[in-house]
Coordinates of C-alpha atoms and ligand atoms in Angstrom, one line a residue:
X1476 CA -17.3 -32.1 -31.5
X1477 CA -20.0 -31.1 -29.3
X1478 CA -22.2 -30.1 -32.2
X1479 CA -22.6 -33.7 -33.6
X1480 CA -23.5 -34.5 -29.5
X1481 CA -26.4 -32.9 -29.3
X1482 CA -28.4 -33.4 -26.4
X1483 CA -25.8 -35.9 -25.0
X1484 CA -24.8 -34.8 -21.6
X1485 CA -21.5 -36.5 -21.9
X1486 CA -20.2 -35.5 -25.4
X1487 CA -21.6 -31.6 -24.5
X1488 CA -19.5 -30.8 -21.5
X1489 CA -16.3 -32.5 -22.3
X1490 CA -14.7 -30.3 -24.9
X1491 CA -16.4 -27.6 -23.4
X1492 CA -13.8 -28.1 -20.1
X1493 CA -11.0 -29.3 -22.2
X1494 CA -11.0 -26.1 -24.3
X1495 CA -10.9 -24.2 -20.7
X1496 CA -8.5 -26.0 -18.8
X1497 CA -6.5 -25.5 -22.6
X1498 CA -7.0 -22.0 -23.1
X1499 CA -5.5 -22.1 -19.4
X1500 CA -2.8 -23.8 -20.4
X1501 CA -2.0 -21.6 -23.2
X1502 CA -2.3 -18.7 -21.2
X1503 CA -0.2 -19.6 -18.3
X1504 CA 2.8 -20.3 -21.5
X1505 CA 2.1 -16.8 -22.4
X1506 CA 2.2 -15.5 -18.8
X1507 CA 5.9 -16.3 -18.5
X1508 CA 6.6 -14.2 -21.6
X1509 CA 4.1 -11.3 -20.9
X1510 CA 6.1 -9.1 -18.0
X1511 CA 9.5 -9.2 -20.9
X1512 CA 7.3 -8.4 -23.4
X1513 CA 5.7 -5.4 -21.6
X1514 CA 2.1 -6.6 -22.5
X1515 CA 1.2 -5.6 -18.7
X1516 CA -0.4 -1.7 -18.1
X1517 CA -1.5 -0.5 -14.8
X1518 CA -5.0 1.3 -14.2
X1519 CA -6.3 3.0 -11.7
X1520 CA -9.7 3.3 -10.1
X1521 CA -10.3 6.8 -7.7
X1522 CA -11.2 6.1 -4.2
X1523 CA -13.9 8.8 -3.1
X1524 CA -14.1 10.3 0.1
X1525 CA -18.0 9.6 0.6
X1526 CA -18.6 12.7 3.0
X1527 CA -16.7 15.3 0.5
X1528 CA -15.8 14.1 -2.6
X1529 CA -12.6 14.2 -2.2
X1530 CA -9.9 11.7 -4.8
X1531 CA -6.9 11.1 -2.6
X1532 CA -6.7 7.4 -2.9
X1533 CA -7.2 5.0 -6.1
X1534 CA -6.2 1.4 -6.4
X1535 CA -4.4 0.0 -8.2
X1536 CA -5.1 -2.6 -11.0
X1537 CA -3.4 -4.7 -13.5
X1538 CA -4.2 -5.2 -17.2
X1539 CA -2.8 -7.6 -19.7
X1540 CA -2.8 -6.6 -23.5
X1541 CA -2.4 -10.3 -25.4
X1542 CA -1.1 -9.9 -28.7
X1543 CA -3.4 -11.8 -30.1
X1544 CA -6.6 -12.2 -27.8
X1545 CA -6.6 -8.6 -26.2
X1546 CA -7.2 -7.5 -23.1
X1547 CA -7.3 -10.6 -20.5
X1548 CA -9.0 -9.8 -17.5
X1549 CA -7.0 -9.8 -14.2
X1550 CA -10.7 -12.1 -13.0
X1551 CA -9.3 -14.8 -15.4
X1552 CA -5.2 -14.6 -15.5
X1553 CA -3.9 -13.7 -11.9
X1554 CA -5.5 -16.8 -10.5
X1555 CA -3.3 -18.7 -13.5
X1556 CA -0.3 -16.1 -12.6
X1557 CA -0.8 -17.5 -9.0
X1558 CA -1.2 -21.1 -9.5
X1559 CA 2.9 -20.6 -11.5
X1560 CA 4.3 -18.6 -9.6
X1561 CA 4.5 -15.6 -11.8
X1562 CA 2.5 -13.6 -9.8
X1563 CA 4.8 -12.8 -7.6
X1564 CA 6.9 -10.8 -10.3
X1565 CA 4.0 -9.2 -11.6
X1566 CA 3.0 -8.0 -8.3
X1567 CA 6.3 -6.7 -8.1
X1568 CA 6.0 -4.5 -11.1
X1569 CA 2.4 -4.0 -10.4
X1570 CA 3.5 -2.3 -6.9
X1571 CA 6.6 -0.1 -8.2
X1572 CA 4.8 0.7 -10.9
X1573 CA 2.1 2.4 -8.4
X1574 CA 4.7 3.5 -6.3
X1575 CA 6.0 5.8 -9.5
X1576 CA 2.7 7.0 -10.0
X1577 CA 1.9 7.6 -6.2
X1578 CA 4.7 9.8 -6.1
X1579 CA 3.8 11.5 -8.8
X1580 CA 0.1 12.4 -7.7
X1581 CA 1.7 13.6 -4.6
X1582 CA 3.3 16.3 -6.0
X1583 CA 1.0 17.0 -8.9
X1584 CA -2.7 17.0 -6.9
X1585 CA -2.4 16.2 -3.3
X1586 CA 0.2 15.4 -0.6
X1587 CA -2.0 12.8 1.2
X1588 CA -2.4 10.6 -2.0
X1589 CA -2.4 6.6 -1.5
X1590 CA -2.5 4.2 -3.7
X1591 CA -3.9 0.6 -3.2
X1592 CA -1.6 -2.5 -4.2
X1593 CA -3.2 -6.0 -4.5
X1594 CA -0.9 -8.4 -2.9
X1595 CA -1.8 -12.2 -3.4
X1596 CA -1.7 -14.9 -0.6
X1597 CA 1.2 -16.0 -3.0
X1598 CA 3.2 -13.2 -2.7
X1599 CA 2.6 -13.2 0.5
X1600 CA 4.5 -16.9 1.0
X1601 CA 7.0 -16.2 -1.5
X1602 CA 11.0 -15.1 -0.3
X1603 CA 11.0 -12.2 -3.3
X1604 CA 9.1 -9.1 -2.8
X1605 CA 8.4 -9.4 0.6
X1606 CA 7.4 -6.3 3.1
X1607 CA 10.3 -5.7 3.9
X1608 CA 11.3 -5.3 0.0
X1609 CA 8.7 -2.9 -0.4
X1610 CA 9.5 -1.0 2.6
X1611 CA 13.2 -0.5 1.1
X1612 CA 12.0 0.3 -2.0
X1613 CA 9.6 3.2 -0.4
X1614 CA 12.1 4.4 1.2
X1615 CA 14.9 4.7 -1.3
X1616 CA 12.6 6.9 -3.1
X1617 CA 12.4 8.6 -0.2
X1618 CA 8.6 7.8 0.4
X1619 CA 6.5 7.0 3.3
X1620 CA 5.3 3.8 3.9
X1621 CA 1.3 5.5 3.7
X1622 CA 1.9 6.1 0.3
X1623 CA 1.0 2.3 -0.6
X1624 CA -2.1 0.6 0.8
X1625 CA -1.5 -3.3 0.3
X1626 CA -4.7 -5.4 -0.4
X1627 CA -5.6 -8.8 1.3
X1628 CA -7.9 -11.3 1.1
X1629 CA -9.7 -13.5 4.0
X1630 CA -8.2 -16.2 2.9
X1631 CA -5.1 -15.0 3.5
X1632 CA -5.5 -14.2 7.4
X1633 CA -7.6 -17.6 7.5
X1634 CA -4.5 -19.1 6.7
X1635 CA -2.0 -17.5 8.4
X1636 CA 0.6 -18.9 10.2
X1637 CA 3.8 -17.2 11.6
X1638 CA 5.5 -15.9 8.8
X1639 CA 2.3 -14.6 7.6
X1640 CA 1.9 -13.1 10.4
X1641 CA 5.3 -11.9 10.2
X1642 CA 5.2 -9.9 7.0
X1643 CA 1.7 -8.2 8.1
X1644 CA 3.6 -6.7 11.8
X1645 CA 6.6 -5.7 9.0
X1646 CA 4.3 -3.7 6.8
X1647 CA 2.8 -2.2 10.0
X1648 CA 6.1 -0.9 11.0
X1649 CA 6.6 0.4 8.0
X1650 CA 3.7 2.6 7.8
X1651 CA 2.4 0.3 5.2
X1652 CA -1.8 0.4 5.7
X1653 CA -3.6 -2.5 5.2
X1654 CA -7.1 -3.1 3.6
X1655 CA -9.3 -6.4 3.8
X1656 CA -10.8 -7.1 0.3
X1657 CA -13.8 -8.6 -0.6
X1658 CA -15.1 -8.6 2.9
X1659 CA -18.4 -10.3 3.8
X1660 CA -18.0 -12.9 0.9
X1661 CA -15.6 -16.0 1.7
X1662 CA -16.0 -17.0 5.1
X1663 CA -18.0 -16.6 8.2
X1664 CA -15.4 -16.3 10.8
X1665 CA -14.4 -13.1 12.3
X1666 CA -12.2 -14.3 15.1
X1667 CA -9.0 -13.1 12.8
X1668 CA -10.3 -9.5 12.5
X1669 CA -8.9 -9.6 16.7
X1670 CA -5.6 -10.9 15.8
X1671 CA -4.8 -8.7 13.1
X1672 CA -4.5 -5.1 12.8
X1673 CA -6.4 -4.0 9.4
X1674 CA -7.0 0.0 8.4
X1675 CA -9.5 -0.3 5.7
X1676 CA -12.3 -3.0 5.0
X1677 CA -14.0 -3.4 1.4
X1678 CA -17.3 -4.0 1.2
X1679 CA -17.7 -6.3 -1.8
X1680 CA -19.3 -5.5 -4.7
X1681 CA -22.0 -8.5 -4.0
X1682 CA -23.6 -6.6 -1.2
X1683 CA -23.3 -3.2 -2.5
X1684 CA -25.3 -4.5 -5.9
X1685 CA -28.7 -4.9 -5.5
X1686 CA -28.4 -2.4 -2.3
X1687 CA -31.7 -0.7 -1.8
X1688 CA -33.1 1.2 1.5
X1689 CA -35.7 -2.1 1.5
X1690 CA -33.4 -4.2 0.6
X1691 CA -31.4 -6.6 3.1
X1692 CA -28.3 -5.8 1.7
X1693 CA -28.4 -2.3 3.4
X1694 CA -28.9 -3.9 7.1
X1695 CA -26.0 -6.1 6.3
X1696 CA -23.8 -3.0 5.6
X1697 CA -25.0 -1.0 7.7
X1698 CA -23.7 -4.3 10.3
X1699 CA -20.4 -4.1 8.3
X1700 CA -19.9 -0.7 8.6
X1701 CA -20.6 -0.2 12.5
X1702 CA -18.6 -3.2 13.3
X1703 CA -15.6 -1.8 10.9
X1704 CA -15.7 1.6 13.0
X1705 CA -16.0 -0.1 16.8
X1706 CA -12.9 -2.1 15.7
X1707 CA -11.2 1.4 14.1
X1708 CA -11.3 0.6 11.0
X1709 CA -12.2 2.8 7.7
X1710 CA -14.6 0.9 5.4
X1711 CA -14.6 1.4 1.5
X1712 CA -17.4 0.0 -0.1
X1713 CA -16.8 -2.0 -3.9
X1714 CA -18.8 -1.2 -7.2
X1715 CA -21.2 1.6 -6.5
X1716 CA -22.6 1.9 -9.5
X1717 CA -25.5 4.0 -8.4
X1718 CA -26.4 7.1 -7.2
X1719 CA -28.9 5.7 -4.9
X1720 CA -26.2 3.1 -3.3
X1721 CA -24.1 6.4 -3.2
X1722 CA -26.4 8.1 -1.2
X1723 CA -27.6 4.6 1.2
X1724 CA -23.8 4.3 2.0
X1725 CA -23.3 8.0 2.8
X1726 CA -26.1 7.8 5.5
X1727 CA -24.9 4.3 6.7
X1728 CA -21.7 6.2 7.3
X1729 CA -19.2 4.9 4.7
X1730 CA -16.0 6.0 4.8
X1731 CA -15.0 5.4 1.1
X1732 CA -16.4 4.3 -2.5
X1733 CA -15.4 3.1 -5.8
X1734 CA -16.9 2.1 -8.2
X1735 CA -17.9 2.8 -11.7
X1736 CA -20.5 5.5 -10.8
X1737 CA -17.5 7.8 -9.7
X1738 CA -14.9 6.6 -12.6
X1739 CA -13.7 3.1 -14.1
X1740 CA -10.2 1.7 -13.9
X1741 CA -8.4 4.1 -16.3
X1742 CA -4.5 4.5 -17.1
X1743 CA -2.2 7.1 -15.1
X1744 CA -2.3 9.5 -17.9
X1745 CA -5.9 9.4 -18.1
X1746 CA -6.3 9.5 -14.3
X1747 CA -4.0 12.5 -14.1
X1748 CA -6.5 14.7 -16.5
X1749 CA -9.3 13.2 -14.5
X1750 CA -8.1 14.6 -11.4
X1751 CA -7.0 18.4 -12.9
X1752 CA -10.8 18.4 -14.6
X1753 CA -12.4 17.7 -11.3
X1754 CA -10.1 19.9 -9.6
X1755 CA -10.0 16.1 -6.9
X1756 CA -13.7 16.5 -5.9
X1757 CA -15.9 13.8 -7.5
X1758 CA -18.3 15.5 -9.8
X1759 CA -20.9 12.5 -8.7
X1760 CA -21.0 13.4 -5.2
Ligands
C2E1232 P1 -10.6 -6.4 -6.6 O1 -9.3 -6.1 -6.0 O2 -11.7 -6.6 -5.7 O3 -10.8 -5.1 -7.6 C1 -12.1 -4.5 -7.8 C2 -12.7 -5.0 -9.1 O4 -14.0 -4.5 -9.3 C3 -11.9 -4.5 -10.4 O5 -12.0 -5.5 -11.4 C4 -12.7 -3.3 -10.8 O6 -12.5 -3.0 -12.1 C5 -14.1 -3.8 -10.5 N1 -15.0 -2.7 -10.3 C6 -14.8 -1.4 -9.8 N2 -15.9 -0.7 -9.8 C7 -16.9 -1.5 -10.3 C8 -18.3 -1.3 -10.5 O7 -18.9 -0.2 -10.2 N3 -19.0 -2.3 -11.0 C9 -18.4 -3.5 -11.3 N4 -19.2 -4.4 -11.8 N5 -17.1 -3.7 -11.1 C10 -16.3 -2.7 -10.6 P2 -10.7 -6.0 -12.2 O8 -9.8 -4.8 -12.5 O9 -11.2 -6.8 -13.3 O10 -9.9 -6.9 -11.2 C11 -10.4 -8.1 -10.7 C12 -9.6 -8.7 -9.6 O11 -8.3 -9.1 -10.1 C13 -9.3 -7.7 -8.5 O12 -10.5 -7.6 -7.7 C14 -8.2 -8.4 -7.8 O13 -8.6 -9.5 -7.0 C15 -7.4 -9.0 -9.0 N6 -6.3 -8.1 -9.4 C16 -6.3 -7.0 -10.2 N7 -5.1 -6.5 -10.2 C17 -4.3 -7.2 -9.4 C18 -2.9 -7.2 -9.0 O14 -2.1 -6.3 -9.4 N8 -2.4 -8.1 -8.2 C19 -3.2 -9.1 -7.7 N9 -2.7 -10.0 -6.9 N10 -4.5 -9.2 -8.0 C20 -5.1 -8.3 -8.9
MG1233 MG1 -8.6 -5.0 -4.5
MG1234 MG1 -12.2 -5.9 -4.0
MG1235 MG1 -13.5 -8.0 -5.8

């Protein structure tokens, strides 16, 4: 239809945002049926200790194999998974899923291993699959709660009220570390980094792209990363895809990066051989 519109405004965006908000609509149909139908895989993406290489962390991230478009990207469904409701049992299966493979990796290649769970401000309001779930489910494998790093957002502690606040104290006690995603790019207030108790912040991938020793983006982490440390926190910087961020980070003092210059996403198997081949010292440091 928009081919006959031409240059008319009107008729050239329409089905343009009807196909979307279709396509959508189609996928959040097939969401419900995805998790039965075992169309979800978990990858993982190494963490790198910046000062020695070291690979005892990855995080976690889910992958959905549609039968007939392929491979979805998490950037398009979970926000669709979240707006249902589904997400919640994904993020279930996402996080026992790691779990398995955590313990795994802590008996193959090394004892500290962690692995990092993404848990939406969904889950995070929902009665199933709360902290205290995961805490139970840790320990029936007889697991520490270290073992899983869960994800958060800004959003998240922007919005939280009491029983937010609630499940954050709960995975606390349980040894359950937590890491701020995405930091630096949704809002401007820092009051809530007072009021909660975070062990890791992420840099996001926007100020790590682009990062040169010129550039502004390497004051602003060098900001992020002193402020992370006076407040005790780790920092882990997002897509370092260079080895000239690499080395900017290293001598701004970053803890931890990931990003495609060390390894993509890549299943546990895959992971697995990765980590015998480079014996768990990055080959790009
Ligand atoms: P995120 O948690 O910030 O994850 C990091 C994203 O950056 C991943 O995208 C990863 O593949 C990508 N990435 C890593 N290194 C590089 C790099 O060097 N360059 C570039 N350009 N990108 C890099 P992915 O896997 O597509 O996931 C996108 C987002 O989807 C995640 O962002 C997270 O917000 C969400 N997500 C993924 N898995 C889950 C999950 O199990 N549960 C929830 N709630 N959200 C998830
Ligand atoms: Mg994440
Ligand atoms: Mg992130
Ligand atoms: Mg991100």
């Amino acid at each position: 239809a928009a081919k006959d519109g031409g240059r008319n405004r009107f008729s050239h965006f329409t089905p343009a945002l009807q196909e979307a908000a279709q396509t959508r609509m189609r996928l959040a149909t097939d969401l419900r049926s995805a998790l039965a139908e075992a169309q979800f895989r978990v990858h993982y993406q190494p963490i790198v200790d910046m000062a020695t290489g070291e690979v005892h962390k990855a995080e976690a991230l889910v992958r959905w194999q549609h039968p007939q478009r392929g491979l979805v990207s998490p950037g398009l469904f979970v926000p669709i998974a979240e707006a249902s409701g589904v997400i919640v049992e994904l993020g279930d299966w996402v996080f026992r899923q790691a779990v398995q493979q955590v313990a795994a990796w802590r008996v193959s290649h090394d004892p500290r291993f962690q692995i990092s769970v993404n848990k939406s401000p969904v889950q995070f309001r929902s009665a199933a699959g709360t902290a205290q779930a995961w805490a139970r489910h840790l320990a029936d494998q007889g697991l520490p709660g270290e073992c899983v790093v869960v994800e958060i957002t800004e959003g998240l502690l922007l919005e939280a009220d009491s029983h937010v606040f609630e499940q954050l104290a709960h995975l606390k006690q349980a040894g359950m570390p937590v890491s701020l995603d995405d930091f630096g790019t949704g809002y401007s207030s820092l009051s809530y980094l007072q009021k909660f108790d975070i062990d890791f912040l992420k840099i996001d991938q926007v100020f790590v792209r682009g990062l040169s020793a010129t550039s502004k983006n390497i004051a602003l982490c060098k900001a992020i990363i002193g402020m992370a440390h006076e407040l005790g926190m780790k920092v882990v910087a997002e897509g370092v895809e260079t080895e000239e961020q690499r080395q900017l980070l290293q001598a701004a003092g970053c803890d931890y990066g990931q990003g495609y210059l060390f390894a993509r996403p890549m299943d546990g198997e895959s992971l697995s051989r990765w980590l015998a081949e480079t014996e768990g010292v990055c080959p790009a440091k």
